[in-house]
Coordinates of C-alpha atoms and ligand atoms in Angstrom, one line a residue:
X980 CA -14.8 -19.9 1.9
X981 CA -15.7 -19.1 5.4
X982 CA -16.4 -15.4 5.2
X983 CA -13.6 -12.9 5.8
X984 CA -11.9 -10.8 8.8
X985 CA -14.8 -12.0 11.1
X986 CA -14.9 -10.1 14.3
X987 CA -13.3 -12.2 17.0
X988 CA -12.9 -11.2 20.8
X989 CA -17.0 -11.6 21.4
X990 CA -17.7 -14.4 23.8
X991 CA -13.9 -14.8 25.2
X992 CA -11.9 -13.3 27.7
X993 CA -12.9 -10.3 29.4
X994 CA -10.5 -8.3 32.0
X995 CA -12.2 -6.1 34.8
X996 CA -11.0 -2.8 34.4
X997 CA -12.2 0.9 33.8
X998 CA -10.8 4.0 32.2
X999 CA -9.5 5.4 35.1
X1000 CA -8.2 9.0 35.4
X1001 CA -4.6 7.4 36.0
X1002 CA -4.2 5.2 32.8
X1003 CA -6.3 8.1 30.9
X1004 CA -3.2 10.7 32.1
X1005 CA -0.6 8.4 31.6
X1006 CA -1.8 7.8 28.0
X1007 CA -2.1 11.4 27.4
X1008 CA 1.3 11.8 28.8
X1009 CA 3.4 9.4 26.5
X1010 CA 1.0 10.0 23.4
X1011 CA 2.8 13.6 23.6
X1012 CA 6.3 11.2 22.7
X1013 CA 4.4 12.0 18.5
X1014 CA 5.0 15.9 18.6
X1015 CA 8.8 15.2 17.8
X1016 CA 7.9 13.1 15.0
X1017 CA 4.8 15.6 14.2
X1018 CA 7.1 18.8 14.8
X1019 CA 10.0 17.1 12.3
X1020 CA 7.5 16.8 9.3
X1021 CA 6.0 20.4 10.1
X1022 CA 9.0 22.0 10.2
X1023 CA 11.6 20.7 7.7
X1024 CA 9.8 21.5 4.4
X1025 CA 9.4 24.9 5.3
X1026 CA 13.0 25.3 6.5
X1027 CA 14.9 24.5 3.6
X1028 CA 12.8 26.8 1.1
X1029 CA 13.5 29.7 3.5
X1030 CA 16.5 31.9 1.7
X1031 CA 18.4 33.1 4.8
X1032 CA 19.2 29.4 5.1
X1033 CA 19.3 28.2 1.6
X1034 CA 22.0 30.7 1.5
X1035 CA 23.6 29.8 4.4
X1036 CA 23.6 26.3 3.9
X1037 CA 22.9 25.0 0.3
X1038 CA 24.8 28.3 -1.8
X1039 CA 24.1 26.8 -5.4
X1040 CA 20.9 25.5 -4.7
X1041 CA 19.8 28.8 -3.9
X1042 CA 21.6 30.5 -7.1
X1043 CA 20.1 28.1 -9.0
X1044 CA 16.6 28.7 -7.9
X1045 CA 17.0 31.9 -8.1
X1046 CA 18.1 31.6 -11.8
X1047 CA 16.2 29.2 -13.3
X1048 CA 12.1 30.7 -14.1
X1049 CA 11.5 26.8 -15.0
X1050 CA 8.0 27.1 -17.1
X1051 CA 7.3 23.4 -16.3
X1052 CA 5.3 23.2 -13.2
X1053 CA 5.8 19.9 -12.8
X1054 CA 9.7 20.1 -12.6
X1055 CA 10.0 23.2 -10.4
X1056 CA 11.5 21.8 -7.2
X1057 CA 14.1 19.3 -7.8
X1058 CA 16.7 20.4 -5.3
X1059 CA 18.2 16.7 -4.7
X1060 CA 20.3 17.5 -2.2
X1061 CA 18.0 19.6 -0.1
X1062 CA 15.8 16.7 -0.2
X1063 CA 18.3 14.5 1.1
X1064 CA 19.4 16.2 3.6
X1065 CA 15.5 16.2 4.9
X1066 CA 15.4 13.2 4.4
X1067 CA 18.3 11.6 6.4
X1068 CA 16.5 11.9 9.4
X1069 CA 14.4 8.8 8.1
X1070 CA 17.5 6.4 7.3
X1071 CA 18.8 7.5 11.2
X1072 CA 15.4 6.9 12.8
X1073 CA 15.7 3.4 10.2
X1074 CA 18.8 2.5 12.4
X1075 CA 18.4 3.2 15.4
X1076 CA 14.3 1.8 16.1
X1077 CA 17.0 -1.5 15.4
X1078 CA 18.6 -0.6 18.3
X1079 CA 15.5 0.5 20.3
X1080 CA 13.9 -3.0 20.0
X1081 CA 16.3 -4.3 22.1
X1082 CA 16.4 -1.4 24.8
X1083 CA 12.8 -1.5 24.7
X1084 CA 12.5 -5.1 25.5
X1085 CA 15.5 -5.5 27.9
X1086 CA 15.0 -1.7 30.2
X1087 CA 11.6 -1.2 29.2
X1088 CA 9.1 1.0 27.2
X1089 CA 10.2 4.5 29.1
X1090 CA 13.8 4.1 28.9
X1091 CA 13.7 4.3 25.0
X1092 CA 11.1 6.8 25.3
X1093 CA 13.2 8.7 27.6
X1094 CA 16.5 8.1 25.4
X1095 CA 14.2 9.5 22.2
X1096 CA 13.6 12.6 24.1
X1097 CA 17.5 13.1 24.5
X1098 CA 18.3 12.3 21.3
X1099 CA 15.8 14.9 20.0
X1100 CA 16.5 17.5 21.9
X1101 CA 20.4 17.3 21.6
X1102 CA 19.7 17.2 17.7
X1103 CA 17.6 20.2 18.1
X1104 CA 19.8 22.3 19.6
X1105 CA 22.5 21.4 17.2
X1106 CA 20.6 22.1 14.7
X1107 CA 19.5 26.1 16.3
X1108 CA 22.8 26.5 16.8
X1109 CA 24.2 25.5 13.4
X1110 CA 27.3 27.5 12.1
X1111 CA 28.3 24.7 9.7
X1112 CA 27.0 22.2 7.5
X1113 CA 28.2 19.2 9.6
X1114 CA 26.3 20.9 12.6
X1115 CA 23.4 20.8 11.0
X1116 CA 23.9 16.9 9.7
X1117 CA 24.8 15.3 12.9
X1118 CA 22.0 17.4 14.6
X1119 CA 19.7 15.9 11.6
X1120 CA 21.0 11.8 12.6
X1121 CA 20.7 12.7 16.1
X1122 CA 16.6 13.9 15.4
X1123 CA 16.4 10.9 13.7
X1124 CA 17.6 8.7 15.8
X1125 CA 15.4 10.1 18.3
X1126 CA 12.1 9.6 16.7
X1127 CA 13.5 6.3 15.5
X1128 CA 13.4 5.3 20.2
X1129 CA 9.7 7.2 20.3
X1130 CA 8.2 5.8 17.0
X1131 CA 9.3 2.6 18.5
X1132 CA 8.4 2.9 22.1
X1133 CA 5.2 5.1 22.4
X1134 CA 3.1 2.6 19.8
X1135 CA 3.6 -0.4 22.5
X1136 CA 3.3 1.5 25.7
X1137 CA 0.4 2.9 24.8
X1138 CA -1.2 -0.6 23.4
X1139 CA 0.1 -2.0 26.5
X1140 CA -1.1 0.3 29.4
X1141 CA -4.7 0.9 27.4
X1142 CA -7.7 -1.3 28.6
X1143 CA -8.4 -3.2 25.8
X1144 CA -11.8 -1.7 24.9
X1145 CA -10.6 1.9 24.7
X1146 CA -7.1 0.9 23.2
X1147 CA -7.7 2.4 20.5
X1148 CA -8.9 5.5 21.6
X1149 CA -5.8 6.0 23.3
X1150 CA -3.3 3.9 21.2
X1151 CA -4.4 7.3 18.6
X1152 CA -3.2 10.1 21.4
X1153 CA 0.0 9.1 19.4
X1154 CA -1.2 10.4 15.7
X1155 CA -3.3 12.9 17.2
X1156 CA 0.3 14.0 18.7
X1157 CA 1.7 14.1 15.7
X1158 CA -0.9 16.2 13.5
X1159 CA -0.8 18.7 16.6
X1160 CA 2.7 18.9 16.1
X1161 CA 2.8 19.1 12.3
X1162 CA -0.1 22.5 12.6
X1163 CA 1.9 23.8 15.3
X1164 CA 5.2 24.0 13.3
X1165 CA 3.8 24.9 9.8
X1166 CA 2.3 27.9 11.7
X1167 CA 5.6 28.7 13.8
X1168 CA 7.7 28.1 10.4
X1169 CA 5.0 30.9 8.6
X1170 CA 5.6 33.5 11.1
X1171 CA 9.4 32.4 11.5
X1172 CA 10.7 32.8 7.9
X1173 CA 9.6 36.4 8.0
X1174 CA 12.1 37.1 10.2
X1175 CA 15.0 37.4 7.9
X1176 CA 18.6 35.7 8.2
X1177 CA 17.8 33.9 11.4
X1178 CA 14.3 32.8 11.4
X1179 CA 15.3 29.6 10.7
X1180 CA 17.4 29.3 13.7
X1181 CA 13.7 29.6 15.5
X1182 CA 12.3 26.9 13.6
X1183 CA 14.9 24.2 14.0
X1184 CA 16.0 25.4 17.4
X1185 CA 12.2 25.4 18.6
X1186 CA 12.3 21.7 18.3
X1187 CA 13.4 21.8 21.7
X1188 CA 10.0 22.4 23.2
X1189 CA 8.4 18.9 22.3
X1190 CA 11.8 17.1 23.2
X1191 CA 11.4 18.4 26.6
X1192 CA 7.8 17.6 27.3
X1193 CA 8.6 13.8 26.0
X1194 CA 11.7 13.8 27.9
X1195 CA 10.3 14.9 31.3
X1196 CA 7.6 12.8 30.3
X1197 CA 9.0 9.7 29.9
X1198 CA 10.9 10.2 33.3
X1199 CA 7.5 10.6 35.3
X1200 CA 5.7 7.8 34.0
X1201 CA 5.5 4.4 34.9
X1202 CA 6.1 1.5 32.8
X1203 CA 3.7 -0.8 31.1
X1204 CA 3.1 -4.0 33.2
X1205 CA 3.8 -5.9 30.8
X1206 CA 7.1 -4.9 30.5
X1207 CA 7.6 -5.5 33.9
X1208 CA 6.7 -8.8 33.9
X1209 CA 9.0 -9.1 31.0
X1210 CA 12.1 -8.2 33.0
X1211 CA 11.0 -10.7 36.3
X1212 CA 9.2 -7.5 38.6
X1213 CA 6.0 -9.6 39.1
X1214 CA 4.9 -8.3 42.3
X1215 CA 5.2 -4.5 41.3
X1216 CA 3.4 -5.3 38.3
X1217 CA 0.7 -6.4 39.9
X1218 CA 0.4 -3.5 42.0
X1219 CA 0.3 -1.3 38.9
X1220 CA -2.1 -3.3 37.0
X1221 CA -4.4 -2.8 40.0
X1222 CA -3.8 1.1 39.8
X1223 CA -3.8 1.2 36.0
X1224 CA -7.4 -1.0 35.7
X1225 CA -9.1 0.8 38.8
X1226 CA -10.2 -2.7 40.2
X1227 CA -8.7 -5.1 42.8
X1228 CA -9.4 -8.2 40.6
X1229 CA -6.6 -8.2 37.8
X1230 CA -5.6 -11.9 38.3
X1231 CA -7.1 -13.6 34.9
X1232 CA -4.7 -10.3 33.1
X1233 CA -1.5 -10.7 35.2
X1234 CA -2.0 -14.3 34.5
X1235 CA -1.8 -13.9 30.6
X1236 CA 0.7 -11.5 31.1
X1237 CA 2.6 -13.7 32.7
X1238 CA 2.7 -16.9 30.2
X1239 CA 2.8 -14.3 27.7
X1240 CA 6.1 -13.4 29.7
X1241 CA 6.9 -17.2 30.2
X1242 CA 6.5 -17.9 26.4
X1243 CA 8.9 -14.6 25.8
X1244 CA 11.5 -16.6 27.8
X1245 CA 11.8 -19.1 25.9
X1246 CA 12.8 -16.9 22.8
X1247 CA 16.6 -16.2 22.4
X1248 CA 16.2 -14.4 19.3
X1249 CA 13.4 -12.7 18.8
X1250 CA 14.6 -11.7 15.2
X1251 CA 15.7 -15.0 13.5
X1252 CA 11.8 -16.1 15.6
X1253 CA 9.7 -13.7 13.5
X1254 CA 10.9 -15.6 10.5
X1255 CA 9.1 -19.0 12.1
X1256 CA 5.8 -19.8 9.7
X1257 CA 3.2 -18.9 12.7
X1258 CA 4.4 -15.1 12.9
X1259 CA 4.0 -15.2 9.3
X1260 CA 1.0 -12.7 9.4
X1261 CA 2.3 -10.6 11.9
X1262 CA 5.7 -10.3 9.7
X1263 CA 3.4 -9.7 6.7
X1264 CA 1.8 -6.9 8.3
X1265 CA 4.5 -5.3 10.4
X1266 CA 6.1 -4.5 6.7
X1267 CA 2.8 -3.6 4.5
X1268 CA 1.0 -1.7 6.7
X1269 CA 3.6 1.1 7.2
X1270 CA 4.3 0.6 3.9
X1271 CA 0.8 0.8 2.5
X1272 CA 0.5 3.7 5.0
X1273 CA 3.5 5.8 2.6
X1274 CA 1.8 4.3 -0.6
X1275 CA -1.1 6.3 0.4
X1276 CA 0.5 9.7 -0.8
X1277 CA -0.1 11.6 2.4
X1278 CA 3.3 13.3 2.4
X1279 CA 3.3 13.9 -1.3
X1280 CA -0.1 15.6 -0.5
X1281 CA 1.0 17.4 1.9
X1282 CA 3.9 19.0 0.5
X1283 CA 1.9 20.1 -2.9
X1284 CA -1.0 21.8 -1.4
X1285 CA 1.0 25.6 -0.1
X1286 CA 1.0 25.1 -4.5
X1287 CA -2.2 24.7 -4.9
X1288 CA -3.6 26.8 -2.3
X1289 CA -1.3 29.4 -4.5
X1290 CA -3.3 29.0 -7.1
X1291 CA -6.6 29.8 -6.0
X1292 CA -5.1 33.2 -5.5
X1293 CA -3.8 33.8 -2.1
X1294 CA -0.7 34.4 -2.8
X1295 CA 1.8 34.5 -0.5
X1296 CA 0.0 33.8 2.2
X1297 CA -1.0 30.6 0.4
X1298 CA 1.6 28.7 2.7
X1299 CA -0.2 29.4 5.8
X1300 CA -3.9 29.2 4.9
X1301 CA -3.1 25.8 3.5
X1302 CA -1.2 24.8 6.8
X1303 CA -4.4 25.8 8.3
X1304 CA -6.6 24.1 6.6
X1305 CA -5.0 21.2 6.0
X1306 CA -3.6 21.2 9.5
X1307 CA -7.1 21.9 11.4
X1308 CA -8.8 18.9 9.4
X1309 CA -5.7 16.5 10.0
X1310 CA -6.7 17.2 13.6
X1311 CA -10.1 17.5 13.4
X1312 CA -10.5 13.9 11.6
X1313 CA -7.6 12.6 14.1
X1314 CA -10.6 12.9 17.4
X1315 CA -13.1 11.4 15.0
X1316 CA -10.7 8.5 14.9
X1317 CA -10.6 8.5 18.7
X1318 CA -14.3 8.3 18.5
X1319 CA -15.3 6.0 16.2
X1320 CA -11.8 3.0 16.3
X1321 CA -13.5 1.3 19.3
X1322 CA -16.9 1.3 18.2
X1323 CA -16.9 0.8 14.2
X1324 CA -13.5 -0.8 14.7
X1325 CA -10.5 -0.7 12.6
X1326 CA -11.4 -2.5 9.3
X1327 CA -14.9 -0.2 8.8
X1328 CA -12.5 2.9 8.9
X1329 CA -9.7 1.2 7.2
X1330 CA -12.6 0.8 4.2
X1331 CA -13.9 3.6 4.3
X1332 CA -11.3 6.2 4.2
X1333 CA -9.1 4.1 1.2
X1334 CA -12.3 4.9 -0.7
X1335 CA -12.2 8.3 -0.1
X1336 CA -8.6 8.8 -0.6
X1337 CA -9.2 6.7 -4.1
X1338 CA -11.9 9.3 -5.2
X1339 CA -10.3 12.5 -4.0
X1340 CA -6.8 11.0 -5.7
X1341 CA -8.7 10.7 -8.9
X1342 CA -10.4 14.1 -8.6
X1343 CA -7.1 15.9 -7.7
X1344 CA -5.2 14.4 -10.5
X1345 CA -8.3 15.1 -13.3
X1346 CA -8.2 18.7 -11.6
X1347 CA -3.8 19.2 -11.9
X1348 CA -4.6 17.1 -15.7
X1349 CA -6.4 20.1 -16.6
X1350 CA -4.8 23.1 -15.7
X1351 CA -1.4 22.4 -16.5
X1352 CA -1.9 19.8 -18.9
X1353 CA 0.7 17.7 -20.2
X1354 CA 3.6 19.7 -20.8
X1355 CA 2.8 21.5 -17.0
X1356 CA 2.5 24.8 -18.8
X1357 CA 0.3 26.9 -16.4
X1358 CA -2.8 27.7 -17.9
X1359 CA -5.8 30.2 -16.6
X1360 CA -7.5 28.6 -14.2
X1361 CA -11.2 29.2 -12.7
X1362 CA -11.4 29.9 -9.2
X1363 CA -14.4 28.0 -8.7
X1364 CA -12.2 25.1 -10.1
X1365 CA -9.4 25.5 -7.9
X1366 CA -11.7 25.8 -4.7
X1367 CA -13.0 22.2 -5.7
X1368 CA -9.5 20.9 -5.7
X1369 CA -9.0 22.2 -2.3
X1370 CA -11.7 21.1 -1.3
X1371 CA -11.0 17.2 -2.4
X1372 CA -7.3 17.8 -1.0
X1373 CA -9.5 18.7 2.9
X1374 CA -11.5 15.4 2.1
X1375 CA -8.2 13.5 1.0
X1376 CA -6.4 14.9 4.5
X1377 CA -9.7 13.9 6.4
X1378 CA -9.8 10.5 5.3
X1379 CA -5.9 9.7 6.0
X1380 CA -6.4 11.3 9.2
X1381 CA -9.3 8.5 10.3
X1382 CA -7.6 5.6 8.6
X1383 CA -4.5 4.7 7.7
X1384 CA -2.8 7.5 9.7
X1385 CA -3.4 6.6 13.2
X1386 CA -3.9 3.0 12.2
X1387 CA -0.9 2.9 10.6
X1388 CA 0.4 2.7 14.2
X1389 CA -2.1 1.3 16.3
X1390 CA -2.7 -2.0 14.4
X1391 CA 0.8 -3.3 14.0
X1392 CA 1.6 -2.2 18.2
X1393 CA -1.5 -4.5 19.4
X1394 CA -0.9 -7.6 16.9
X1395 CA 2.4 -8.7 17.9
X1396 CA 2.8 -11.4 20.7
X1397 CA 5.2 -10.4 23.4
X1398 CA 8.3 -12.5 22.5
X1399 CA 8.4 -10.4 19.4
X1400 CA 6.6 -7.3 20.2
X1401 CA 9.5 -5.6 20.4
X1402 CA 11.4 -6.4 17.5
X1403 CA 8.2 -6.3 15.1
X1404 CA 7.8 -3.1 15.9
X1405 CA 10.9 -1.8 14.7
X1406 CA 10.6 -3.5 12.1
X1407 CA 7.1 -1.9 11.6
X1408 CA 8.8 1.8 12.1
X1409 CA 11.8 0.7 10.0
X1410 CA 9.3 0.1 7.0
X1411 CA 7.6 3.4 7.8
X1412 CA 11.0 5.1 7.8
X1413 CA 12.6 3.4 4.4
X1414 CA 9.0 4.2 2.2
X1415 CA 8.9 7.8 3.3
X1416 CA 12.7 8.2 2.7
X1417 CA 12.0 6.8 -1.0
X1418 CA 8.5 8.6 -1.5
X1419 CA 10.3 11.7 -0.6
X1420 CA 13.6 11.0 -2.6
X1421 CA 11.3 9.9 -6.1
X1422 CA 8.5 12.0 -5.3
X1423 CA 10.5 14.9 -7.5
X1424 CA 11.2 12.6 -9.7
X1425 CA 7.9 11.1 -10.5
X1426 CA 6.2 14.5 -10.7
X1427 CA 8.9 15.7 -13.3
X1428 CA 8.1 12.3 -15.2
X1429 CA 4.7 10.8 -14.4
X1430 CA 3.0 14.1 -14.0
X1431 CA -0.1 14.7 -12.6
X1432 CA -0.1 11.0 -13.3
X1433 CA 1.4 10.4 -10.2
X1434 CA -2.1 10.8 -8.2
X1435 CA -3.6 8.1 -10.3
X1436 CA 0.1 5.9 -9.2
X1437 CA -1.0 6.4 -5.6
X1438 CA -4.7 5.8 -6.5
X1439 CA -3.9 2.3 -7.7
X1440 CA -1.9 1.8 -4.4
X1441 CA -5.4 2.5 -2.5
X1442 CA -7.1 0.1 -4.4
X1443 CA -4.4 -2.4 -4.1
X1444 CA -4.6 -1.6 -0.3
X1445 CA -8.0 -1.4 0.4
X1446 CA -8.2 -5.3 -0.9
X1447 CA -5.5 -6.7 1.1
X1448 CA -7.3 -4.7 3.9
X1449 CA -10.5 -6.8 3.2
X1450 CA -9.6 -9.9 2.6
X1451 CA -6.1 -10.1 4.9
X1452 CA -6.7 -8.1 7.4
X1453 CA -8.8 -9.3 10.3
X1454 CA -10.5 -6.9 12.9
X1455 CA -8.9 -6.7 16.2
X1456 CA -11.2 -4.5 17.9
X1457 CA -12.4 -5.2 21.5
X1458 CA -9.7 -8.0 21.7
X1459 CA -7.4 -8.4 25.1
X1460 CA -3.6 -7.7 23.5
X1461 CA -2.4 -11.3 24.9
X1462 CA -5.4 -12.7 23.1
X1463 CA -4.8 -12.0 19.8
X1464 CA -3.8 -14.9 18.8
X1465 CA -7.8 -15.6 18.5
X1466 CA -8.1 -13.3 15.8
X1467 CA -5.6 -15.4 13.6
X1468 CA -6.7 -18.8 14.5
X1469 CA -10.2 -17.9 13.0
X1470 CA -9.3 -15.8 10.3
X1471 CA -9.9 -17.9 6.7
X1472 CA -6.2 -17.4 5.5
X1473 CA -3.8 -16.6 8.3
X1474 CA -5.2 -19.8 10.4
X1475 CA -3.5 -21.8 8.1
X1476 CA 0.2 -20.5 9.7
X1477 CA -1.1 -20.1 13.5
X1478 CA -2.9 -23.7 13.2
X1479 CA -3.7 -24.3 17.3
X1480 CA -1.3 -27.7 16.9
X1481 CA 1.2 -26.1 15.6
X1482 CA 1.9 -23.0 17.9
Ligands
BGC1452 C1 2.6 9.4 9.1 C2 3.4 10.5 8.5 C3 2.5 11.6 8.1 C4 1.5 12.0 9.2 C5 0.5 13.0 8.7 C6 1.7 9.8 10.2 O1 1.0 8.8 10.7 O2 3.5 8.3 9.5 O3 4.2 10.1 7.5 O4 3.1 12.7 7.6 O5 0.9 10.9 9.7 O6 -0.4 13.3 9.7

């Protein structure tokens, strides 16, 4: 067997082109498109445990918390329909990055980005405004949909507009967006829910700010040049491509972006096309990679760790320390991401941080195992102990935050060939969308049931992962976007579906 996920790209194509100030800004610009999505995740968890708006909103959930002293740890939050209604912002962005793949591919990357902005502010204020329940629903769909145009959009432009040595780098802006967003708004929703009855109102309303920096974003920036090309403005895209690279020469890249283009033509359906046996591997990964992404845990992680933080004894300022923490490393290991995706490449960290995960996700479950045990009756536990916890939950968070997290999004946006970019990629965010839904619907569930069991359930995932990673997935570092097709065509499996004669 010819060895496996060889490193292709050395010896073929190389586009003059620098990091210029202009693409560098640009980047920056529309990476800020992930503090919606980053701002969403930040502030909905802590929203719907805040009692002005439990009240408000949810009546009996709140009686019934209030009521219940449930001595089972493991079963303390099972508010279904609280978790629904967080969680109908994923089915919404679901739909509608359907309906982005075509606005994305027929106006271009900014339109969507620009329509995502709407969306989420619109939703944003609904939701700051709320008086009733259906105010607060639609203004939910409306986030969603939303982050379902930016999820969609942001990915490709980024991939598109990057040179492809620091793509990357720049392709993670995104993430590092979104973990910016996720520590601002667990810090705004600390200080927020002190301020009783309307606080709330704060933390949903203030969703406003990130909608309006993607928004005017999106309405300054230029599009990709590949998009373009797509839609038949040759000459202007040649004039950008000169601006973007910071050289004169760009004709060997406008000339691959071009029969890129050509070949896009020829595609009527770019839906019923990704079903063809040569975009078999790009199918396969634009549905396990976001997938796998989910099966890692991080949300499930996430959401526990204000709990365990409350254990070690801070009480109640548990909640913040632990968005802190957490928060600061998600960030922190975002930028070593940006440092290390061009240069170790994406396989290396892709390696690397499923081991760690696997070893912190055994240590945190042998650590829950043993204070509350089987039955979740809390038990007396060490403060030493609990700091180790904590401490494997920073290294978990670390780990996510180099790996799967930003490359989560970056792989799938710079595999796809152009006559399917578009729709692969919503297929990718759809499959991002549906597993965080269900993770966030079961999680409760599985808790209540599987126990601390459920770390090891996510710890098999990274092993299962971690193999399909090294044997399936091949590196795509340092390789031109319109050039990937390379990286198939040599890899030991996935030539045998992208076979030269064939394509
Ligand atoms: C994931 C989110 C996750 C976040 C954490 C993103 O890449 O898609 O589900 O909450 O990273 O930083």
């Amino acid at each position: 067997m010819p060895s496996v996920g060889i490193v292709v790209g050395d010896g073929k194509k190389e586009y003059p082109g620098k990091l210029t100030l202009y693409v560098t800004v640009t980047c920056i610009v529309a990476a800020m498109g992930g503090l919606i999505f980053g701002y969403d995740i930040g502030i909905s968890g802590g929203v719907t445990t805040m009692d002005s708006f439990q009240q408000k909103f949810f009546p009996s959930v709140y009686e019934k918390q209030k009521k219940d002293h449930v001595s089972n740890q493991y079963c303390r939050f099972d508010s279904v329909s609280l978790t629904l209604f967080t969680s109908s912002l994923y089915l919404a962005a679901l739909c509608s990055s359907i309906v982005a793949s075509y606005v994305t591919r027929k106006f271009g990357r900014k339109i969507s980005m620009l329509l995502g902005g709407v969306l989420f502010c619109a939703g944003a204020l609904l939701n700051g405004f709320a008086t009733a329940i259906w105010m607060l629903i639609v203004g939910r769909l409306l986030l969603g949909f939303g982050i379902g145009f930016t999820n969609q959009s942001v990915p490709l432009y980024l991939s598109e507009m990057a040179p492809y040595k620091f793509r990357g780098a720049l392709n993670i802006g995104f993430q590092l967006s979104i973990t910016i967003g996720i520590l601002i708004a667990n810090v705004l929703n600390f200080f927020f829910s002190k301020i009783s009855g309307w606080g709330w109102r704060l933390s949903l309303g203030g969703a406003v700010v990130p909608a309006l920096i993607i928004t005017v974003g999106s309405l300054i920036l230029p599009d990709t040049p590949n998009s373009m090309i797509e839609r038949g403005q040759f000459k202007l895209a040649e004039t950008k491509l000169r601006k973007i690279r910071g050289v004169d020469d760009v004709d060997d890249e406008i000339n691959d972006l071009i029969a890129a283009s050509e070949a896009s033509k020829l595609v009527e359906h770019p839906w019923r096309n990704l079903l063809q046996r040569k975009y078999r591997p790009h199918l396969t990964m634009a549905i396990l990679i976001p997938a796998f992404q989910q099966l890692t845990g991080i949300n499930v992680i996430m959401f526990y760790a204000p709990v365990l933080f409350q254990t070690i004894g801070f009480g109640s300022d548990a909640a913040l320390i632990s968005a802190v923490v957490t928060g600061l490393v998600n960030v922190g290991a975002t930028v070593v991401s940006i440092y290390g995706v061009d240069k170790w490449g994406r396989r290396f960290l892709f390696l690397e941080g499923g081991f760690q995960m696997l070893i912190s996700q055994v240590a945190v479950a042998a650590a829950i195992g043993a204070k509350f045990g089987v039955d979740g009756n809390p038990g007396v536990l060490p403060k030493w102990y609990a700091i180790v916890v904590v401490l494997f939950i920073c290294i978990y968070v670390a780990a996510f935050a180099w790996s799967w997290g930003p490359l989560g999004w970056l792989v799938p946006s710079e595999i796809f060939p152009l006559e399917i970019r578009s729709a692969a990629q919503s297929i990718t965010v759809s499959m991002n969308m549906i597993f965080t839904f269900l993770i966030a619907q079961v999680f409760l569930m599985m808790l209540c049931h599987l126990k601390f069991g459920l770390f090891i359930f996510f710890a098999f995932f990274m092993v299962v992962m971690s193999i399909f990673v090294y044997f399936f997935l091949p590196e795509t570092r340092g390789v031109p976007i319109e050039e990937m097709k390379q990286v198939w065509r040599s890899h030991w499996y996935w030539s045998k579906f992208v076979d030269a004669r064939r394509t």
